[in-house]
Amino acid sequence: MTTPTAFAEAARFSVTNAELRLRVLNLYRRYLRHSREFVNSYDLDIPAYQVKTKIRQEFERHRFVQDLAIKNVLYMKGQMEFQELVNFWKQQCHVMKYFEDFEHYSSVSNDSFVQKFLKGATQA
Amino acid sequence: MFANIVRASLRSSLSASLRSTTLNTGAFRFVSNVSKDDVFARSIAVLKTFELKNINDEITSSTQFTKDLGMDSLDYNDALVALEEEFDVVFDDAVANEITTVGEAVDYISKNIMPEEDILDKEIR
């Protein structure tokens, strides 16, 4: 049974960069701690260290974001993603999307609606 | 990957010292007698698996993660989680953000370390 509020966090706007920084680092640590659990629960054919690397990459992507409002939203999305992952609200394919091959991704023809839908593209 | 192997072998070689625990019957809890030196030696072995700035410098208890080991905030948290996995402790959020030196981390670990229990599956923990 899943508890809907497990790992939930009330949305809160951090008004200083220093405070938000600590919250992000706490979130990063929480992700890393559960990396092995992600592998186990989603039956990933990926070692935990590779999941850790991917978590790191996802955090690094937003390293140089300057706008505090945007950073708050990114933190909130990261926290929601964590909650969904750790509560097993996703399926394997949703997790494997992070490990998709870049070259393969762009070479798929993406002109029809169905192909875009199957690829999971969020933008037209 | 090699880091994980090194950690696994470390764990097995040093688990003998962990198992020699004393049973505190009054409080119904196990007390670990892992010495601080053990914790320190294992911590250094874990830290050596990372890419450090001055790999040849000796790591002492006053070595700073950011300044001396050349870690940024994410590297440092990687190291903390590696230490957590080695010793099976969890750094409290408030504490983890305050720790700056290896010595402080070792102090926290040796205060909070619990002996291994064979009944529990390590994977689940």
PDB file of C-alpha atoms in Angstrom, chain A residues 21-22 25-26 28-30 32-33 35-37 40 48-49 52 56 59-60 63, chain B residues 1 4 72-75 77-78 80-81 84-85 90-93 96-97 122-123:
ATOM      1  CA  ARG A  21      21.079  25.731  -1.895  1.00  0.00           C
ATOM      2  CA  LEU A  22      20.825  23.710   1.307  1.00  0.00           C
ATOM      3  CA  LEU A  25      21.777  19.559  -1.468  1.00  0.00           C
ATOM      4  CA  ASN A  26      19.469  17.756   0.941  1.00  0.00           C
ATOM      5  CA  TYR A  28      20.498  15.445  -3.827  1.00  0.00           C
ATOM      6  CA  ARG A  29      21.566  13.385  -0.857  1.00  0.00           C
ATOM      7  CA  ARG A  30      18.099  11.864  -0.554  1.00  0.00           C
ATOM      8  CA  LEU A  32      21.641   9.230  -3.833  1.00  0.00           C
ATOM      9  CA  ARG A  33      20.606   7.328  -0.734  1.00  0.00           C
ATOM     10  CA  SER A  35      19.662   4.997  -5.811  1.00  0.00           C
ATOM     11  CA  ARG A  36      19.995   1.313  -4.992  1.00  0.00           C
ATOM     12  CA  GLU A  37      16.331   1.182  -4.095  1.00  0.00           C
ATOM     13  CA  ASN A  40      15.730  -2.806  -7.098  1.00  0.00           C
ATOM     14  CA  ALA A  48      23.459   1.693  -8.824  1.00  0.00           C
ATOM     15  CA  TYR A  49      26.579   3.725  -9.505  1.00  0.00           C
ATOM     16  CA  LYS A  52      23.991   7.907  -9.200  1.00  0.00           C
ATOM     17  CA  ARG A  56      24.344  13.888 -10.760  1.00  0.00           C
ATOM     18  CA  PHE A  59      21.423  18.139 -11.110  1.00  0.00           C
ATOM     19  CA  GLU A  60      24.388  19.457 -13.089  1.00  0.00           C
ATOM     20  CA  ARG A  63      23.913  24.215 -12.099  1.00  0.00           C
TER      21      ARG A  63
ATOM     22  CA  MET B   1      32.589   0.450 -10.546  1.00  0.00           C
ATOM     23  CA  ASN B   4      32.153  -0.176  -5.385  1.00  0.00           C
ATOM     24  CA  ASP B  72      32.497  20.953  -4.979  1.00  0.00           C
ATOM     25  CA  SER B  73      29.197  20.749  -3.131  1.00  0.00           C
ATOM     26  CA  LEU B  74      27.894  17.802  -5.159  1.00  0.00           C
ATOM     27  CA  ASP B  75      31.214  15.899  -4.950  1.00  0.00           C
ATOM     28  CA  ASN B  77      27.651  15.019  -0.962  1.00  0.00           C
ATOM     29  CA  ASP B  78      28.678  12.054  -3.131  1.00  0.00           C
ATOM     30  CA  LEU B  80      29.063  11.713   2.328  1.00  0.00           C
ATOM     31  CA  VAL B  81      26.668   9.190   0.826  1.00  0.00           C
ATOM     32  CA  GLU B  84      26.938   6.461   4.715  1.00  0.00           C
ATOM     33  CA  GLU B  85      26.928   3.296   2.638  1.00  0.00           C
ATOM     34  CA  VAL B  90      22.645   8.442   7.907  1.00  0.00           C
ATOM     35  CA  PHE B  91      23.932  11.968   8.137  1.00  0.00           C
ATOM     36  CA  ASP B  92      21.267  14.216   9.533  1.00  0.00           C
ATOM     37  CA  ASP B  93      20.394  17.028   7.111  1.00  0.00           C
ATOM     38  CA  ALA B  96      25.575  17.118   6.800  1.00  0.00           C
ATOM     39  CA  ASN B  97      25.496  20.738   5.691  1.00  0.00           C
ATOM     40  CA  LYS B 122      21.975  -5.410   3.138  1.00  0.00           C
ATOM     41  CA  GLU B 123      20.252  -4.777  -0.150  1.00  0.00           C
TER      42      GLU B 123
END
